[in-house]
């Protein structure tokens, strides 16, 4: 069957959020599709969709993400537009994606992974190891908050949201001594002037799927499926299959601080995982190595071990809210 390729007159519609990083990811997707099928870029239309997580008032008020919604915060409106066939595919930061897609949608395409590490951002301090006693740290990430307090209970953690410029302004104003971003976002935006230093995963294990772009489609859209197959990065897909299996087996919401990283070396795969109490007072960690093919099963075994290691009390804070 001949593939019915898009044209400038009838473009393939790519849905995305309107943030600078989201747009950069959509542009990268468009460029890869354009190159793969030797099509002009105007055969693809970028469609910006505002999501709940983009609400300016909530961002400015530094409201915690868990108060606004769960992992669908940055995806719900985009997915609804795709189910209505207003867009053909959707480009996401995979770490924002729930482990289960709405009925009728599929997430099975991933672009090559960028830097997985977190970035320490401070105009005055050189690295995370330079934080003085009692320093004020700004972050909206439950994972980073818990990891920091686990290692440094003396730190004061304050809610910190907004784009890069907003956060830098808050740092300059003395609201906090530092904040954190993903290195991948800094690289994709070409923001070399940011006072950032990469944090080793040994010091701060990243969020599951950090640094990856995931592309979602309708399950019955075979044209989109065939086109996306041409730009899918198999190694990234293998790593995410393992990481997202771990997330699903632990707790796929954004209410539990979870970190995880799968790394490939030849035919072997190393998986590290971490689940924490939000205040950092309890942590369970795992580190396993196996074959690439056994990655998802290894993730399920690790999840069971982490939950056993953590004990039944680790999640009791969720029932007392």
Coordinates of C-alpha atoms in Angstrom, one line a residue:
X1 CA 0.0 0.0 0.0
X2 CA 1.4 3.4 -0.9
X3 CA 1.8 5.8 2.0
X4 CA -0.4 8.9 1.7
X5 CA 2.2 11.5 2.6
X6 CA 1.2 15.0 3.9
X7 CA 1.5 18.0 1.7
X8 CA 1.6 21.8 2.3
X9 CA -2.1 21.8 1.1
X10 CA -3.0 19.0 3.5
X11 CA -0.4 19.0 6.3
X12 CA 0.1 16.5 9.1
X13 CA -0.9 18.4 12.3
X14 CA 1.5 18.2 15.2
X15 CA 0.0 19.1 18.6
X16 CA 2.1 20.6 21.3
X17 CA 2.1 22.9 24.3
X18 CA 3.2 26.5 23.7
X19 CA 6.2 26.7 26.0
X20 CA 9.6 27.4 24.4
X21 CA 10.8 23.8 25.2
X22 CA 7.6 22.2 24.0
X23 CA 7.9 24.1 20.7
X24 CA 11.6 23.2 20.4
X25 CA 10.6 19.5 20.7
X26 CA 7.8 19.9 18.1
X27 CA 10.2 21.6 15.7
X28 CA 12.7 18.7 16.2
X29 CA 9.9 16.2 15.4
X30 CA 8.9 18.1 12.3
X31 CA 12.5 18.3 11.1
X32 CA 13.1 14.6 11.6
X33 CA 9.9 13.7 9.7
X34 CA 10.7 16.2 7.0
X35 CA 14.2 14.6 6.6
X36 CA 12.9 11.0 6.8
X37 CA 10.4 11.5 3.9
X38 CA 12.1 14.3 2.0
X39 CA 9.2 16.6 2.5
X40 CA 9.1 20.4 2.9
X41 CA 8.6 21.6 6.4
X42 CA 5.3 23.2 5.6
X43 CA 3.9 19.7 5.0
X44 CA 3.7 19.7 8.8
X45 CA 1.6 22.2 10.8
X46 CA 2.5 23.0 14.4
X47 CA -0.7 23.4 16.4
X48 CA -0.3 25.0 19.9
X49 CA -2.8 23.8 22.5
X50 CA -3.0 25.4 26.0
X51 CA -3.1 22.9 28.8
X52 CA -4.1 23.1 32.5
X53 CA -0.5 23.1 33.5
X54 CA 0.1 26.3 31.4
X55 CA -2.3 28.4 33.5
X56 CA -0.3 31.6 34.1
X57 CA -2.1 32.4 37.4
X58 CA -1.2 29.1 38.9
X59 CA 2.4 29.3 37.8
X60 CA 2.8 32.8 39.2
X61 CA 1.2 31.7 42.5
X62 CA 3.8 28.9 42.7
X63 CA 1.0 26.4 43.4
X64 CA 2.3 22.8 43.7
X65 CA 1.5 20.7 40.7
X66 CA -0.3 18.1 42.9
X67 CA -2.8 20.7 43.9
X68 CA -3.7 21.4 40.3
X69 CA -3.8 17.8 38.9
X70 CA -1.8 14.8 38.3
X71 CA 0.3 13.7 35.3
X72 CA -2.4 14.6 32.9
X73 CA -1.7 18.2 33.7
X74 CA 0.3 18.9 30.6
X75 CA -1.4 16.4 28.3
X76 CA -5.2 16.2 28.8
X77 CA -6.3 19.0 26.4
X78 CA -3.8 17.8 23.7
X79 CA -5.0 14.3 23.9
X80 CA -8.7 15.4 23.7
X81 CA -7.8 17.4 20.5
X82 CA -6.2 14.3 19.0
X83 CA -9.3 12.1 19.8
X84 CA -11.4 14.7 18.0
X85 CA -9.0 14.4 15.0
X86 CA -8.1 18.1 15.3
X87 CA -4.4 17.0 15.3
X88 CA -2.7 13.9 14.0
X89 CA 0.1 13.4 16.4
X90 CA 1.2 15.0 19.7
X91 CA 4.7 15.7 21.0
X92 CA 5.4 15.5 24.7
X93 CA 8.1 15.4 27.3
X94 CA 7.8 11.8 28.1
X95 CA 8.3 12.3 31.8
X96 CA 5.0 14.3 31.8
X97 CA 3.1 11.3 30.4
X98 CA 1.0 8.9 32.5
X99 CA 1.9 5.3 32.2
X100 CA -1.4 4.5 30.6
X101 CA -2.8 6.4 27.6
X102 CA -6.5 7.2 27.1
X103 CA -8.4 4.6 25.2
X104 CA -7.7 5.0 21.4
X105 CA -4.3 6.6 21.9
X106 CA -0.8 5.1 21.6
X107 CA 2.6 6.3 22.8
X108 CA 5.2 4.1 21.1
X109 CA 7.6 6.6 19.3
X110 CA 10.6 8.1 21.1
X111 CA 13.3 10.4 19.7
X112 CA 17.0 9.9 20.6
X113 CA 17.4 10.7 24.3
X114 CA 19.2 13.9 25.4
X115 CA 21.2 14.4 28.6
X116 CA 19.4 12.6 31.4
X117 CA 20.9 14.6 34.3
X118 CA 19.4 17.3 36.4
X119 CA 21.0 20.7 36.4
X120 CA 21.9 22.8 39.4
X121 CA 21.1 26.5 38.7
X122 CA 22.6 29.2 40.8
X123 CA 24.1 32.7 40.1
X124 CA 26.3 32.4 43.2
X125 CA 27.1 28.7 43.8
X126 CA 29.0 26.4 41.6
X127 CA 27.4 23.0 42.4
X128 CA 25.0 21.2 44.6
X129 CA 27.9 20.4 46.9
X130 CA 28.4 24.1 47.6
X131 CA 25.0 24.6 49.3
X132 CA 25.6 26.1 52.8
X133 CA 23.9 24.9 55.9
X134 CA 20.2 26.0 55.9
X135 CA 20.2 27.1 52.3
X136 CA 16.9 27.9 50.6
X137 CA 16.2 25.7 47.5
X138 CA 13.4 26.4 45.0
X139 CA 11.7 23.5 43.2
X140 CA 8.2 22.3 42.3
X141 CA 9.4 18.7 41.8
X142 CA 8.4 16.3 44.6
X143 CA 11.2 14.0 43.5
X144 CA 13.9 16.7 43.8
X145 CA 12.5 18.0 47.1
X146 CA 12.5 14.5 48.6
X147 CA 16.0 13.6 47.3
X148 CA 17.4 16.9 48.6
X149 CA 15.9 16.5 52.1
X150 CA 17.0 12.9 52.2
X151 CA 20.6 13.9 51.9
X152 CA 20.4 17.4 53.4
X153 CA 17.5 17.7 56.0
X154 CA 18.9 21.1 56.9
X155 CA 17.8 22.6 53.6
X156 CA 14.7 24.8 53.3
X157 CA 12.7 23.9 50.2
X158 CA 10.2 26.4 48.7
X159 CA 7.8 26.0 45.8
X160 CA 9.3 27.3 42.6
X161 CA 7.5 27.3 39.2
X162 CA 7.7 29.3 36.0
X163 CA 9.8 29.3 32.9
X164 CA 13.6 29.6 33.0
X165 CA 13.6 33.4 32.9
X166 CA 11.1 33.6 35.7
X167 CA 13.1 31.2 37.9
X168 CA 16.4 33.1 37.2
X169 CA 14.7 36.4 38.2
X170 CA 13.5 34.8 41.5
X171 CA 17.1 33.6 42.2
X172 CA 18.4 37.1 41.5
X173 CA 15.8 38.5 43.9
X174 CA 17.0 36.2 46.6
X175 CA 13.8 34.1 46.8
X176 CA 16.1 31.0 46.9
X177 CA 19.8 30.2 46.6
X178 CA 19.3 27.7 43.8
X179 CA 16.8 25.8 41.6
X180 CA 16.9 22.9 39.3
X181 CA 16.1 22.2 35.7
X182 CA 16.7 19.2 33.3
X183 CA 19.9 19.4 31.4
X184 CA 18.0 18.2 28.4
X185 CA 15.8 21.3 28.3
X186 CA 18.8 23.6 28.6
X187 CA 20.5 21.9 25.7
X188 CA 17.4 21.8 23.5
X189 CA 16.9 25.5 24.0
X190 CA 20.6 26.3 23.5
X191 CA 20.7 28.3 26.8
X192 CA 24.5 28.1 27.3
X193 CA 24.5 31.3 29.3
X194 CA 22.5 29.8 32.2
X195 CA 24.6 29.4 35.4
X196 CA 24.1 25.6 35.4
X197 CA 26.1 22.6 36.4
X198 CA 25.1 19.0 35.7
X199 CA 24.4 16.8 38.7
X200 CA 25.6 13.2 38.5
X201 CA 22.8 10.6 38.7
X202 CA 24.8 9.2 41.7
X203 CA 23.9 12.4 43.5
X204 CA 20.4 12.9 42.1
X205 CA 18.8 10.1 40.2
X206 CA 16.7 11.7 37.4
X207 CA 13.0 11.4 36.8
X208 CA 11.8 8.4 34.8
X209 CA 12.0 9.2 31.1
X210 CA 13.9 12.5 31.7
X211 CA 15.4 13.8 28.5
X212 CA 13.1 12.1 26.1
X213 CA 10.5 13.2 23.6
X214 CA 7.5 10.9 23.2
X215 CA 5.2 11.1 20.2
X216 CA 1.6 10.0 20.7
X217 CA -0.9 9.1 17.9
X218 CA -4.4 7.6 17.5
X219 CA -4.2 3.8 17.6
X220 CA -6.1 3.4 14.3
X221 CA -4.1 6.0 12.4
X222 CA -1.8 3.7 10.3
X223 CA -0.4 6.6 8.3
X224 CA 0.9 8.3 11.4
X225 CA 2.1 4.9 12.7
X226 CA 4.2 4.2 9.6
X227 CA 5.6 7.7 9.5
X228 CA 6.6 7.7 13.1
X229 CA 8.2 4.3 12.8
X230 CA 10.8 6.0 10.5
X231 CA 12.0 8.3 13.3
X232 CA 11.6 6.0 16.3
X233 CA 14.9 5.5 18.2
X234 CA 15.0 1.9 19.3
X235 CA 17.6 2.2 22.1
X236 CA 15.6 5.0 23.7
X237 CA 12.4 2.9 23.4
X238 CA 14.1 -0.1 25.1
X239 CA 15.3 2.1 28.0
X240 CA 11.9 3.7 28.4
X241 CA 10.1 0.4 28.3
X242 CA 12.0 -0.6 31.3
X243 CA 11.7 2.7 33.2
X244 CA 8.0 3.1 32.6
X245 CA 7.4 -0.4 33.6
X246 CA 9.1 0.4 36.9
X247 CA 6.9 3.5 37.3
X248 CA 3.7 1.6 36.6
X249 CA 4.6 -1.1 39.1
X250 CA 5.4 1.5 41.8
X251 CA 2.9 4.3 41.5
X252 CA 2.2 6.1 38.2
X253 CA 0.9 9.3 39.7
X254 CA 2.9 12.4 40.3
X255 CA 2.1 12.3 44.1
X256 CA 4.9 9.9 45.0
X257 CA 8.6 10.9 44.6
X258 CA 10.0 8.2 42.2
X259 CA 13.3 8.3 40.2
X260 CA 14.6 5.7 37.8
X261 CA 17.2 5.4 35.0
X262 CA 17.9 2.5 32.6
X263 CA 21.3 2.6 30.9
X264 CA 22.5 0.4 28.0
X265 CA 26.0 -1.1 27.6
X266 CA 26.1 -3.4 24.6
X267 CA 23.5 -6.1 25.3
X268 CA 23.3 -5.5 29.1
X269 CA 21.0 -3.0 30.8
X270 CA 21.5 -1.4 34.2
X271 CA 18.4 -0.2 36.0
X272 CA 18.5 2.1 39.1
X273 CA 15.3 3.0 41.0
X274 CA 14.4 5.0 44.0
X275 CA 11.1 5.7 45.8
X276 CA 11.0 8.2 48.7
X277 CA 8.7 9.7 51.3
X278 CA 8.0 13.4 50.2
X279 CA 9.8 14.8 53.3
X280 CA 12.9 12.7 52.5
X281 CA 12.8 10.8 55.8
X282 CA 12.6 7.4 54.1
X283 CA 14.2 6.1 50.9
X284 CA 14.2 2.8 49.2
X285 CA 16.8 2.2 46.4
X286 CA 17.6 -0.5 43.9
X287 CA 20.3 -1.3 41.4
X288 CA 20.1 -4.2 39.0
X289 CA 21.7 -5.4 35.7
X290 CA 20.4 -7.8 33.2
X291 CA 19.8 -8.2 29.5
X292 CA 18.0 -5.7 27.4
X293 CA 15.2 -8.2 26.7
X294 CA 14.7 -8.8 30.4
X295 CA 14.4 -5.0 31.1
X296 CA 10.6 -4.8 31.8
X297 CA 10.6 -8.0 33.9
X298 CA 13.7 -6.7 35.8
X299 CA 11.7 -3.5 36.5
X300 CA 8.8 -5.5 37.9
X301 CA 11.1 -7.4 40.2
X302 CA 12.8 -4.2 41.3
X303 CA 9.5 -2.5 42.0
X304 CA 8.5 -5.5 44.3
X305 CA 11.8 -5.3 46.1
X306 CA 11.6 -1.5 46.6
X307 CA 8.1 -1.8 48.0
X308 CA 9.2 -4.6 50.3
X309 CA 12.3 -2.6 51.3
X310 CA 10.2 0.5 51.9
X311 CA 7.6 -1.3 54.0
X312 CA 3.8 -0.5 54.3
X313 CA 4.4 2.8 56.1
X314 CA 6.1 4.6 53.2
X315 CA 2.8 5.6 51.6
X316 CA 0.8 6.3 54.8
X317 CA 1.2 10.0 54.2
X318 CA -1.1 9.7 51.2
X319 CA -3.9 8.4 53.4
X320 CA -3.5 11.2 56.0
X321 CA -3.9 14.1 53.6

